[in-house]
Each structure stands twice: as C-alpha cells, then as structure tokens.
Coordinates of C-alpha atoms and ligand atoms in Angstrom, one line a residue:
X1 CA 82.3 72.1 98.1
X2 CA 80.9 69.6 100.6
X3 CA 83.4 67.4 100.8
X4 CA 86.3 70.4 101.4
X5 CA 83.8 71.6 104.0
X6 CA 83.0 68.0 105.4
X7 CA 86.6 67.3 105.6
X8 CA 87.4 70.6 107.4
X9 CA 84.8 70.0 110.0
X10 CA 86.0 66.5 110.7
X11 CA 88.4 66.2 113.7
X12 CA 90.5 63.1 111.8
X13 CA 91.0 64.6 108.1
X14 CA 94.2 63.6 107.0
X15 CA 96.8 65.7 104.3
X16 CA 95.9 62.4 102.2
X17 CA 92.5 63.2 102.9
X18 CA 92.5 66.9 101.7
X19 CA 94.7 66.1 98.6
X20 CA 92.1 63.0 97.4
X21 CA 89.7 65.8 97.2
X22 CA 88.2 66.5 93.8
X23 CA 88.0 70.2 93.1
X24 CA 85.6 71.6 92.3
X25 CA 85.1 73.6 88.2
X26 CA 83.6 76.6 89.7
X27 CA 83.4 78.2 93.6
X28 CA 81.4 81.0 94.5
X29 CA 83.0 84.1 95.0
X30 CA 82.2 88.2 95.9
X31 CA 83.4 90.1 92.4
X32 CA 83.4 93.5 90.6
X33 CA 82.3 93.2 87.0
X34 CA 84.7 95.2 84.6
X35 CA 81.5 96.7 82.1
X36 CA 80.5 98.4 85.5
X37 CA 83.3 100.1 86.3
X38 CA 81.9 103.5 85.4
X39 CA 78.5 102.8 87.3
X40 CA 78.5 105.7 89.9
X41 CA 80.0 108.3 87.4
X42 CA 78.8 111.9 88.5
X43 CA 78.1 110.6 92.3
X44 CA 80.1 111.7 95.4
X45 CA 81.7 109.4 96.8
X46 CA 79.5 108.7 100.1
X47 CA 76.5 107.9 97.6
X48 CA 78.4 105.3 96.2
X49 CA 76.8 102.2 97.5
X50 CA 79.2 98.9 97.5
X51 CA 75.6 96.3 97.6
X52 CA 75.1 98.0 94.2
X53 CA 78.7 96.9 92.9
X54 CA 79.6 93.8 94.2
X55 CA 78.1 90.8 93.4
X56 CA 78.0 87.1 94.3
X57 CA 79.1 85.0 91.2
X58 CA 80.1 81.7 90.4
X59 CA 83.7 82.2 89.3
X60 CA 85.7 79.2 87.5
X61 CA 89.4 77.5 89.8
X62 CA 91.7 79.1 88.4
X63 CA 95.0 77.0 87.4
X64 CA 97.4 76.8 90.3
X65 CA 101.2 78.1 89.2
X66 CA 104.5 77.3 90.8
X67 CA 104.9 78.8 94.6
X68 CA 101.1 79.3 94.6
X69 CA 98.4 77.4 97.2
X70 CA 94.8 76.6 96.1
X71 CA 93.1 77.5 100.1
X72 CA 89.9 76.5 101.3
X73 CA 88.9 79.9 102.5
X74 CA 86.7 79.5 106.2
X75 CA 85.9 83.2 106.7
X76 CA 86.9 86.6 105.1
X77 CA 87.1 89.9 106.7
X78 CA 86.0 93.4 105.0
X79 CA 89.2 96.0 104.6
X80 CA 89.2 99.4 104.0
X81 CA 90.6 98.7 100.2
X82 CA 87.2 96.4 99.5
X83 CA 85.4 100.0 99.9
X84 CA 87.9 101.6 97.7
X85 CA 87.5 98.8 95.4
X86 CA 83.6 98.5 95.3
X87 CA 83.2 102.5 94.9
X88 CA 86.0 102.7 91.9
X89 CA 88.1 105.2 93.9
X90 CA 90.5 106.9 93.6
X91 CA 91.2 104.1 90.2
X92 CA 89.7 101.1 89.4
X93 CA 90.9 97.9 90.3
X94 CA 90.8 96.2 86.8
X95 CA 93.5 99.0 85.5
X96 CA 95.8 97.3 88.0
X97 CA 94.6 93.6 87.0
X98 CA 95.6 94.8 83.3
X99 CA 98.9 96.1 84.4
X100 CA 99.7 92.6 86.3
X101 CA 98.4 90.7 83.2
X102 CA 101.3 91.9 81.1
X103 CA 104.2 90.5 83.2
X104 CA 103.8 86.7 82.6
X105 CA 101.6 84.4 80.7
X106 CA 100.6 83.0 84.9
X107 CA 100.0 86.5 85.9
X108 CA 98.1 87.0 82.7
X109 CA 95.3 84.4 84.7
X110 CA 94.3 88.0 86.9
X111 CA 93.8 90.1 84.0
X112 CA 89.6 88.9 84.1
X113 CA 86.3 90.9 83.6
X114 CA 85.6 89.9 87.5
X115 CA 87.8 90.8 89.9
X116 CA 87.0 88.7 93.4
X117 CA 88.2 90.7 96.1
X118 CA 89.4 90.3 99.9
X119 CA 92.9 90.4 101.1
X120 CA 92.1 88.6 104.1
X121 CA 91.8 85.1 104.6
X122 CA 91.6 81.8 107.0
X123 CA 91.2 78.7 106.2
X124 CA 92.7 75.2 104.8
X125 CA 95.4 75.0 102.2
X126 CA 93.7 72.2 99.3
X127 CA 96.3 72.2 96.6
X128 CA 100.5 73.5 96.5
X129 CA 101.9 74.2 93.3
X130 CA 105.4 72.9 92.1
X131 CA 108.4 73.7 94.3
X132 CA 106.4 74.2 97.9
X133 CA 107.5 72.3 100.4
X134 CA 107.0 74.4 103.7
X135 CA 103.0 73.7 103.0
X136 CA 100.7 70.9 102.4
X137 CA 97.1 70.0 102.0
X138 CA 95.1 70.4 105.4
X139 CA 97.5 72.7 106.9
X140 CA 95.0 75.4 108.7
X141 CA 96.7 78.7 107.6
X142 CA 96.3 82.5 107.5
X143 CA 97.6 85.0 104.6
X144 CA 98.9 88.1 104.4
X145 CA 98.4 90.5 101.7
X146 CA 101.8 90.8 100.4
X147 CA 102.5 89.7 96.6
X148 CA 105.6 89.9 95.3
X149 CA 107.9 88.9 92.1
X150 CA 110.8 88.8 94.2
X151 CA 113.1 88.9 91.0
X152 CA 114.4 92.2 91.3
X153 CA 117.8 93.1 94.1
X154 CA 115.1 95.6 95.3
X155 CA 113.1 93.9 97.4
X156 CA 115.6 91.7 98.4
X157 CA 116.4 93.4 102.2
X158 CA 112.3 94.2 102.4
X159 CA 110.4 92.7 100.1
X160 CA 107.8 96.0 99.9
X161 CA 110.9 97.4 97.9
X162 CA 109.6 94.9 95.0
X163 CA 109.1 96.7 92.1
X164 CA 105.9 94.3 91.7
X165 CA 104.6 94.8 95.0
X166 CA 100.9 94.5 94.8
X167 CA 98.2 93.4 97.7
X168 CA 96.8 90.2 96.9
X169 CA 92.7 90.9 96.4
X170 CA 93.1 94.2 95.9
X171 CA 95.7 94.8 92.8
X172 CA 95.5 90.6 91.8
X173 CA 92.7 88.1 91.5
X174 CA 91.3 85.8 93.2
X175 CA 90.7 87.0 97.0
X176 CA 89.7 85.8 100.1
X177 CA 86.0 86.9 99.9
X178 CA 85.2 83.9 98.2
X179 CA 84.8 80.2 99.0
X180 CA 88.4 79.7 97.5
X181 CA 91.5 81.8 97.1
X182 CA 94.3 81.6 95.2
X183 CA 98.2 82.7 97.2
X184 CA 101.7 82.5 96.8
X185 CA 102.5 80.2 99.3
X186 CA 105.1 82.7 101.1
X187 CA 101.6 84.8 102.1
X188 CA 100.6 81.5 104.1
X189 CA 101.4 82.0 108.1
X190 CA 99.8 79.5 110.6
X191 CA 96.3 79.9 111.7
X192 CA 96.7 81.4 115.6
X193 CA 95.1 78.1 117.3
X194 CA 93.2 79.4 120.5
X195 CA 90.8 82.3 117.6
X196 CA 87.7 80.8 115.6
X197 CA 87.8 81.2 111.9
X198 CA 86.5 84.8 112.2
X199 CA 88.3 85.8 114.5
X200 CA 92.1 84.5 112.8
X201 CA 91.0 86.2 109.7
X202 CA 90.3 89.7 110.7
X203 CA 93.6 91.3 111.6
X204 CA 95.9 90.3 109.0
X205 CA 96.2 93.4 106.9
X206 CA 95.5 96.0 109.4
X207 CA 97.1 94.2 111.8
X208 CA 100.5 93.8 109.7
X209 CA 100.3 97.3 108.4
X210 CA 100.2 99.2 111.8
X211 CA 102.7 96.7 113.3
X212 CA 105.0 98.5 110.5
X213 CA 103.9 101.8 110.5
X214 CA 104.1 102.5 114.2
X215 CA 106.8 98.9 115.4
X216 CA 109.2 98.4 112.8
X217 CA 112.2 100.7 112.2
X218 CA 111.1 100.8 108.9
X219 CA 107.9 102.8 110.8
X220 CA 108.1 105.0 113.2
X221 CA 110.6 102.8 115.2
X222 CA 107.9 103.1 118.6
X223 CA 110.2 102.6 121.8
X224 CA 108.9 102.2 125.8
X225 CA 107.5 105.7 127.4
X226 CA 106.2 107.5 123.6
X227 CA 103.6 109.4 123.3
X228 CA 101.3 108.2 120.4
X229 CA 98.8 110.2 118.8
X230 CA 96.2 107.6 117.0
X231 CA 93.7 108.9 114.7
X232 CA 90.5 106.5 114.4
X233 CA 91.7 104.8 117.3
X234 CA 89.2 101.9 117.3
X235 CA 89.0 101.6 113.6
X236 CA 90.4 98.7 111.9
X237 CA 94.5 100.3 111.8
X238 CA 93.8 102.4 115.1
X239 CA 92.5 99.2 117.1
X240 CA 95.9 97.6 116.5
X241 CA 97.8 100.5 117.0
X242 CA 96.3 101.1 120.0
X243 CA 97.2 97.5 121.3
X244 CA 100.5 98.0 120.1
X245 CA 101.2 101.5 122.2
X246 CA 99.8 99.6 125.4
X247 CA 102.0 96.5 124.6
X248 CA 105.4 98.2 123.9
X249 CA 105.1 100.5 126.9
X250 CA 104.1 103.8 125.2
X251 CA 100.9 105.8 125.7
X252 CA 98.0 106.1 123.1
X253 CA 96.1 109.4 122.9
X254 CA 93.4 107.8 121.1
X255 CA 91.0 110.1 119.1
X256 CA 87.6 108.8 118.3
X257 CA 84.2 110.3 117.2
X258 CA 81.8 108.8 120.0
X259 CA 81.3 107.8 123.3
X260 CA 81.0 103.8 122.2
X261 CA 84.4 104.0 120.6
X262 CA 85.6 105.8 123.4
X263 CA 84.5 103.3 126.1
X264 CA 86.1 100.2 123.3
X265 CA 89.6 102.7 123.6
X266 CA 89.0 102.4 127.3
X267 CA 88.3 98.3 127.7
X268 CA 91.9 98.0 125.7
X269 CA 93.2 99.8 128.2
X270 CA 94.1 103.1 127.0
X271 CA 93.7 106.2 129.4
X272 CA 94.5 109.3 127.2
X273 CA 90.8 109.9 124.6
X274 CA 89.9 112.7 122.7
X275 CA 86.4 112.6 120.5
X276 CA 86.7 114.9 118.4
X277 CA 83.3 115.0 117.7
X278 CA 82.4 116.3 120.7
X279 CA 85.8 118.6 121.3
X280 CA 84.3 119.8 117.5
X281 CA 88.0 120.5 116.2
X282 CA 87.2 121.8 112.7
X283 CA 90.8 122.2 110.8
X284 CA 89.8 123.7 107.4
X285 CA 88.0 127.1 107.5
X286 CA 87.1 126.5 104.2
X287 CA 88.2 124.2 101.2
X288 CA 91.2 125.6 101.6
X289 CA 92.5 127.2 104.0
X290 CA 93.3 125.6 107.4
X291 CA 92.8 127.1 110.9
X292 CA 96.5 127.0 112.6
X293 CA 94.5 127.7 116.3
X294 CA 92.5 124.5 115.9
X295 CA 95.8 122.7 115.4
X296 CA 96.8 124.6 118.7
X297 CA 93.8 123.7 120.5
X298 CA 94.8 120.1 119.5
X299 CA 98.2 120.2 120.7
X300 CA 96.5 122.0 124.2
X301 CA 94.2 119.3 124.7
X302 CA 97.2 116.5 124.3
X303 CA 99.1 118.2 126.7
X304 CA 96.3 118.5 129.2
X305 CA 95.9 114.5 128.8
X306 CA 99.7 113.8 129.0
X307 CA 100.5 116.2 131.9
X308 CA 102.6 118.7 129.7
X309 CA 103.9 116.5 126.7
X310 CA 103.7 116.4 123.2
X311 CA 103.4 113.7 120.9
X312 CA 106.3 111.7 119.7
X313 CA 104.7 109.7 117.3
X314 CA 101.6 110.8 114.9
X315 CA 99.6 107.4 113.6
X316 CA 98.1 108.9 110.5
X317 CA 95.4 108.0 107.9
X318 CA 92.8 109.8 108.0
X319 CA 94.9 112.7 105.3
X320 CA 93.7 116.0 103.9
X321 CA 91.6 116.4 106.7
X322 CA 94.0 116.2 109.6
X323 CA 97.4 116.1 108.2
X324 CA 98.2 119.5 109.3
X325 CA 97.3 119.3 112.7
X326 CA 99.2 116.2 112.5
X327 CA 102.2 118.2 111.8
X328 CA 101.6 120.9 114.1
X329 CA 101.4 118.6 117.7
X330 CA 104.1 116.0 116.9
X331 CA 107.2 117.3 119.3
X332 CA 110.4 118.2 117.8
X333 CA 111.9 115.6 116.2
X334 CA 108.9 113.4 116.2
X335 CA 107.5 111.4 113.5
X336 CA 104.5 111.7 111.6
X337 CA 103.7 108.3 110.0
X338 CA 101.5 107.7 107.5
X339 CA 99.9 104.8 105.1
X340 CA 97.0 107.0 103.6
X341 CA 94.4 109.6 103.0
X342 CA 91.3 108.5 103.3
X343 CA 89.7 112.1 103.4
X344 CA 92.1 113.0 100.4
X345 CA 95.7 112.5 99.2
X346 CA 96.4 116.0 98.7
X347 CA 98.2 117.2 102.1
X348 CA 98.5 120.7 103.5
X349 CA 100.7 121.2 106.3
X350 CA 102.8 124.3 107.7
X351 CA 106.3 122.8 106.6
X352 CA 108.0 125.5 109.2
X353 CA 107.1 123.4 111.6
X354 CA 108.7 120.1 110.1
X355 CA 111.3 121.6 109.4
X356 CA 112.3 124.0 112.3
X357 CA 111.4 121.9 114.7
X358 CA 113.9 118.6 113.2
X359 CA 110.3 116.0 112.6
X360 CA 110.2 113.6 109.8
X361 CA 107.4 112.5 107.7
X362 CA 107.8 109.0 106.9
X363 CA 105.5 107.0 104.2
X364 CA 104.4 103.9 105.2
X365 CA 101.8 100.5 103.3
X366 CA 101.5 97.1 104.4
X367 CA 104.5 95.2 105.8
X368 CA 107.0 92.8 104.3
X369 CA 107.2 89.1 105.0
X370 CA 109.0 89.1 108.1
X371 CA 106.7 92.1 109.5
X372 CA 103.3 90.6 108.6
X373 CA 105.1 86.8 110.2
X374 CA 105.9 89.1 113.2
X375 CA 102.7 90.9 113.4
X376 CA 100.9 87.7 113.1
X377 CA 102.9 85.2 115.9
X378 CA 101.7 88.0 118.4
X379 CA 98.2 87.3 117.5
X380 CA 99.0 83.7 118.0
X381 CA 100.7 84.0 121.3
X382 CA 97.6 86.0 122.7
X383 CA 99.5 89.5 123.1
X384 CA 97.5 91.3 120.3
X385 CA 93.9 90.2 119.8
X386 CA 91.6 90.2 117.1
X387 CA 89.0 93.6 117.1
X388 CA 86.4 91.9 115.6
X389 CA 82.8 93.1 116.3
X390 CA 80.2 91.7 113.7
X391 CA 80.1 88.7 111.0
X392 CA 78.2 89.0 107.9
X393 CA 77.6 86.1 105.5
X394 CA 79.6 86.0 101.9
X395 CA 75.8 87.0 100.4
X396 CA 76.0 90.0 102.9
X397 CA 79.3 91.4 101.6
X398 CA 77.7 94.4 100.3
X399 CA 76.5 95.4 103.1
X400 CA 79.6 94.9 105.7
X401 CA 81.2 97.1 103.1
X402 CA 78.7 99.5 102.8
X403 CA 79.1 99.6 106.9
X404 CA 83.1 100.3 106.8
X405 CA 82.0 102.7 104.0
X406 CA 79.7 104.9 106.3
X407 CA 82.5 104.5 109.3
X408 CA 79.1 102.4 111.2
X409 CA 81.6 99.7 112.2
X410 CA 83.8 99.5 115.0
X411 CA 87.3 97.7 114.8
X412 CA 87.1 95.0 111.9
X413 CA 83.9 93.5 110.2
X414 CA 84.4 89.9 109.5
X415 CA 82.9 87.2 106.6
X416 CA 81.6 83.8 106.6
X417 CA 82.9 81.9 103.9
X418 CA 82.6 78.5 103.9
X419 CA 82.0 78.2 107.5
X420 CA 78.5 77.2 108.6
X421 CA 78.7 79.2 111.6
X422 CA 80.6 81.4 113.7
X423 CA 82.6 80.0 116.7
X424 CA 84.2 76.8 114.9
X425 CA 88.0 76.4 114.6
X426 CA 89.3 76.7 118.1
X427 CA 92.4 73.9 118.9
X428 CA 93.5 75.5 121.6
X429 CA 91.2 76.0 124.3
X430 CA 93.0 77.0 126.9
X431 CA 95.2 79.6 125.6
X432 CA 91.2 81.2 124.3
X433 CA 90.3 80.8 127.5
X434 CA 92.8 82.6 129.2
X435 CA 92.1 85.7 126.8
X436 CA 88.6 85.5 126.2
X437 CA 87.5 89.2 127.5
X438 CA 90.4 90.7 125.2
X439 CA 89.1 89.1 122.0
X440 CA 85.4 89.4 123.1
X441 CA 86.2 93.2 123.5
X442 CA 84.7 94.7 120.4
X443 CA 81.9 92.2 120.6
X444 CA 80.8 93.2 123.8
X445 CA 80.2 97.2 123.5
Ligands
NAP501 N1 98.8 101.5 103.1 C1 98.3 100.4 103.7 O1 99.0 99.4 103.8 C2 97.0 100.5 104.4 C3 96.6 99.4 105.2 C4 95.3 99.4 105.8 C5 94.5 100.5 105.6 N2 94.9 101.5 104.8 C6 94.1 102.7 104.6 O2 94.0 103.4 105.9 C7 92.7 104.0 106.0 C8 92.0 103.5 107.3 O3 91.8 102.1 107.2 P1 91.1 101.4 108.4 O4 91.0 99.9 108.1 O5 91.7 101.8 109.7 O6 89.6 102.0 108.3 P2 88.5 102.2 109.3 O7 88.2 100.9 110.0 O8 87.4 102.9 108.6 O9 89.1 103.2 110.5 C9 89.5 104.5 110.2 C10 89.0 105.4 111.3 O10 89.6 106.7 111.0 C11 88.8 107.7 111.5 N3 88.5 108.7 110.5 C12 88.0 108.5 109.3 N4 87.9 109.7 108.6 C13 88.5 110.6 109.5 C14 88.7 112.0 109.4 N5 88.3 112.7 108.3 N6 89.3 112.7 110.4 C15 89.7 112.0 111.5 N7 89.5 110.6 111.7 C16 88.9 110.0 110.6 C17 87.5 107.0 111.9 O11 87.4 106.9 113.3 P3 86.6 108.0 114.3 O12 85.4 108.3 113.5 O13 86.3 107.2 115.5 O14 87.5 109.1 114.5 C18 87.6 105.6 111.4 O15 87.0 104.7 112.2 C19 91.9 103.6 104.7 O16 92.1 104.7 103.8 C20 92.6 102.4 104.2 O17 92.5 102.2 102.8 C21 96.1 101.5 104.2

C-alpha cells in the first residue's frame, strides 16, 4: 500500500508508473459481518449504534471483470445509506448482495460474509478491466453511485430505468470506505481539480441525487423565480438543494432545527429560514392522526417569508413525519418531490388537496449517468461546492456514522482513506482560491 500511496503523493508518477505497481493480496477496508446481521434485534432504531456494527477488516482484492476499475481510494465520505446499512434497516444489506450474486458468475464475487461499504469515493484509478479505454492507471477520478447491467431496452433512455439498478456500496461490494474499491468504469467522472481529496469525495451521491430530484425534468424540472420548500436544508441532500435553488434563480425556504444550521443556510446565501424547532410545528397529534392547522400554520409562515406565495416545489425526505404538510403548502399544480422517508415510508397526506388542487407527487433516487456527470462538472467548475464540515479517519468510521445517525453533523462528514492528511490533492490553485469561502463554508460555523 505504500508504493500506491508513494506514487500518489509524488508530483511525476507516470500511468506506466501506476500500472508497474504490484497489488497488493489484501487492503483494509470498513465491513458489516453477515453472522451479525441480527445484532440489535428488539432495539429501536436510535439505540442502534453503527461503532458496534462496523468494523475495520482486512478484506482480500477482489478479481477485476470486464468494464470494471481497481481505484486507489484517497478519502471516503459517510451517506445516509452507511447508517441504514450499519443499523440493519429497514433490510439488510447482505439480502441484496445475495440477490446480485445470482445474476452472473462476476457478480457472484459481491455475494460475501462482509460487505465493505461507502458509495463515495476519490482517488486514483490502479487497474482497468478488459474493453476500457476512456480510463487508465493514475487518472485522478471521482465515482458515482450508479451500477447498472445496462442489458435490458429499459434503461436505455435513463439508465435508473435498469432493471439492475443498484448503488454501488450499498446494494454491491466493495465500497469506497476502504483503502481500495472496486467500479464499473462508467461510475468514474474526473476528480474536480481546485477541491482536496476530501473535499472531491463528499458530494457525489447527495450531490447527484438532488441535482435530479429538484434540476432534471426527470425531478421536479426547477425553473428561474420558484419557490422551493427544502426540508433539512443544511443536511447532506438539503445543502445541495439549497445551492441549487440560489444557482438556478429560485428561492429556498430552508427549514432547519437550529440556529447553527440556520446561520450555514444563511452564509449560502439563502434568505427565506424556518427552524422548526423553535416555530415547534408538531404534525401528528398522535401516532396517527395528523393536525391539518399545523400544516396551515406551515403554509402561513411560508407565505409570511415569501410576501404572499406558496411553494412551487416541495424537496422531500424527511417522510411519515412531514409528508402531509408537504402536501398541504405546495401551490396548485406544484410538485412534491421525493427520494425517501427517513422518519418512515408509510405516508399520510389529505389527497383532496393533490388532487383538487392539480399537484403531482413525483418519486425520485439517485441520478443516471448523464445526471450524476452533470451534477458533478458543476462541482468542478466551482458553481456548486462541496458541504463538507468534519474528517474522520477510516478507524473512526463508526463514529462519523454514528454522528449522521444522531442528525450531530452538518452538511456531509468526510473519510480519510489512504490519505495521510487532509488538504492534499489540489491541482488547481487558483480556481480554489477564487472559491475558498464557499467550500470553507460548513467548516467555518
Ligand atoms: N433515493 C436516493 O437516491 C437518496 C439519496 C440520498 C439520500 N437519500 C435518503 O434521504 C434521507 C436524507 O439524506 P441526507 O444525506 O440528506 O441526510 P442528512 O445529512 O441526515 O440530512 C437530513 C436532514 O433532514 C432533516 N430531518 C431529519 N429528520 C427529519 C424530520 N423528522 N422532520 C423534518 N426534518 C428532518 C434534518 O435537518 P434539520 O434537523 O436541520 O431539520 C437532517 O439534517 C435519508 O433517508 C437518505 O437515506 C436518498
């Protein structure tokens, strides 16, 4: 590993250079164990701890297939599905690694009793399989999360529609949260130049996802002047969905749950903040039933921030708990827009006023190829930044999960995988310079 690392940090490696390289047997890596799967039976969910389920192995290379790159992976970042993953909810992981190991005897190299996690990654491609052209050793690359089979006419106009769509570290092997990572080499997009390691590898998935969700007409379809209601608006989606609104020309009513996230909201620019911890909106009465005036008090409190206006656009994630409100202050013939539930899948809402009032409810996860490309030459050109406000080591990994788990974190929580330190990585200086405050931004507060 010292030589991949040596060769990384030296400013005259050559693709030669990187493809001499003798791989290593084994690399270290952050897994799940399959026998543990049913460790925090009988817990609720917010007493599952993810240091007590994720581990730090030695893991063996696995073989590299056709399509697929072998990466050197610099630094790692911490995603929402690491939690799901490392808590067993709602399924476990190794159910879907099963699944995947049926297709092919080359998928049948996922289906392991560890599963290594992370569906992030930057770093330095070490090995391409047969066919690749577009990528060679020491090219400094990002990947997206997107894995696909791309053999079925389904997926052909968008490749989500693949009936093997799966997120790579997540429903396959071999992730980013390790020292290596294995990709199909259409994941690979070019490292932004002017962000450090840490920095390139934290938006990818949410960054790709609400670039879809609230951009793409396969989204919401987001246009100049729209009023956008973001839920966890300096989370890991809502921090990019929040850039997004101030960089198309619409206007973000962020909602938040303290005065820190708030005052992050604020330093991206956005005007229009509700914390709803302090405004105390409490949409369930009880377990079941919903209270239609704190829906209304919602919708008052937009209008008061927009002079009058409704919402066109609803960014939703948060689910169960909000959905209904969600419904209720979207103006006619808005769009509520959603990618998941993270307080539960099983949605309430009034459907008199979806469907008197002409709005559409539109499903939403991750982004196709040309989306996450898209999403990711705007981080490159310096007119999205990365959100990134703390680094944890690979050995910490628990603990950066256990932070997104407890909603401690603000924006995205990055890892250190094989890079010594933070700050390395940087080619071009001047473009960081010019945008230094914007990507310093979560750092800072
Ligand atoms: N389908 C996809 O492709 C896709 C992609 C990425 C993420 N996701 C899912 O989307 C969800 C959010 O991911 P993320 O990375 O943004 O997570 P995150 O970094 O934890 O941010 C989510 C934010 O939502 C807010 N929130 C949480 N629970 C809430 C509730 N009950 N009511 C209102 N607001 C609430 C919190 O902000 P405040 O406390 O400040 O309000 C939190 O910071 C997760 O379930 C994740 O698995 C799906």
């Amino acid at each position: 590993m010292k030589e991949i690392l040596d060769a990384i940090l030296s400013s005259d490696s050559t693709a030669a250079d990187f493809a001499a390289i003798k791989l290593p047997e084994s690399y270290r890596a952050v897994t799940l164990h399959k026998d543990e799967e049913q460790m925090f039976a009988g817990l609720a969910s917010r007493d599952k701890d993810p240091r007590t389920s994720l581990h730090l192995d030695d893991v063996a290379l696995p073989e590299l297939g056709p399509g697929e790159a072998l990466v050197a992976v610099m630094a790692s970042a911490v995603n929402y599905n690491t939690v799901w993953s490392s808590i067993f909810e709602p399924v476990s992981t190794f159910g879907f690694l099963e699944r995947y190991g049926r297709l092919s005897p080359l998928t049948k190299r996922h289906d392991l009793p560890y599963h290594v996690l992370g569906s992030d990654l930057a770093g330095v491609v070490l090995r391409t399989g047969a066919g690749v052209n577009a990528w060679k050793p020491g090219d400094e690359v990002v990947a997206h999360c997107l894995s696909v089979e791309l053999e079925s006419s389904d997926g052909h106009n968008d490749t989500m529609m693949d009936p093997e769509q799966r997120i790579w570290g997540f429903e396959t092997n071999f992730g980013g949260l390790a020292q290596l990572a294995l990709v199909k080499t259409n994941q690979l997009m070019p490292k932004p130049a002017h962000l450090t390691w840490e920095e390139a590898a934290s938006p990818g998935l949410v960054n790709s996802t609400a670039y879809r969700q609230l951009v793409s007409q396969n989204g919401a379809g987001m246009k100049q002047g729209d009023n956008v209601l973001i839920w966890g608006a300096s989370g890991g989606l809502g921090s990019y969905a929040t850039q997004y609104a101030l960089a198309g020309g619409a206007t973000p009513i962020c909602v938040v749950s303290n005065d820190q996230k708030a005052e992050i909201c604020r330093a991206m620019g956005a005007e229009a903040i509700i914390d709803r911890s302090a405004e105390g909106y409490r949409f369930w009465k009880d377990e079941n039933t919903q209270d239609p005036r704190e829906w209304k008090r919602l919708g008052g409190r937009i209008r008061e921030l927009t002079g009058g206006e409704d919402v066109d656009i609803v960014f939703e994630h948060p689910g169960r708990e909000t959905f209904g409100a969600s419904v209720y202050v979207t103006r006619k013939g808005g769009t509520i827009v959603t990618c998941a539930s993270t307080s539960g899948y099983m949605h309430q809402y009034d459907n008199r006023y979806l469907w008197m009032s002409l709005k559409k409810i539109v499903g939403s996860h991750f982004a196709n190829y040309r989306e996450a490309w898209e999403a990711n030459r705007l981080v490159a050109k310096g007119k999205i930044h990365p959100t990134l406000s703390k680094v944890y080591s690979l050995e910490q990994t628990g603990q950066a999960a256990l932070d997104v788990h407890q909603n401690k974190h603000q924006g995205k929580v990055g890892v250190l995988c094989l890079a010594p330190s933070e700050g390395l990585g940087v080619r071009d200086a001047e473009l960081r310079e010019k945008h230094l405050p914007a990507i310093n931004r979560f750092r800072d507060i």
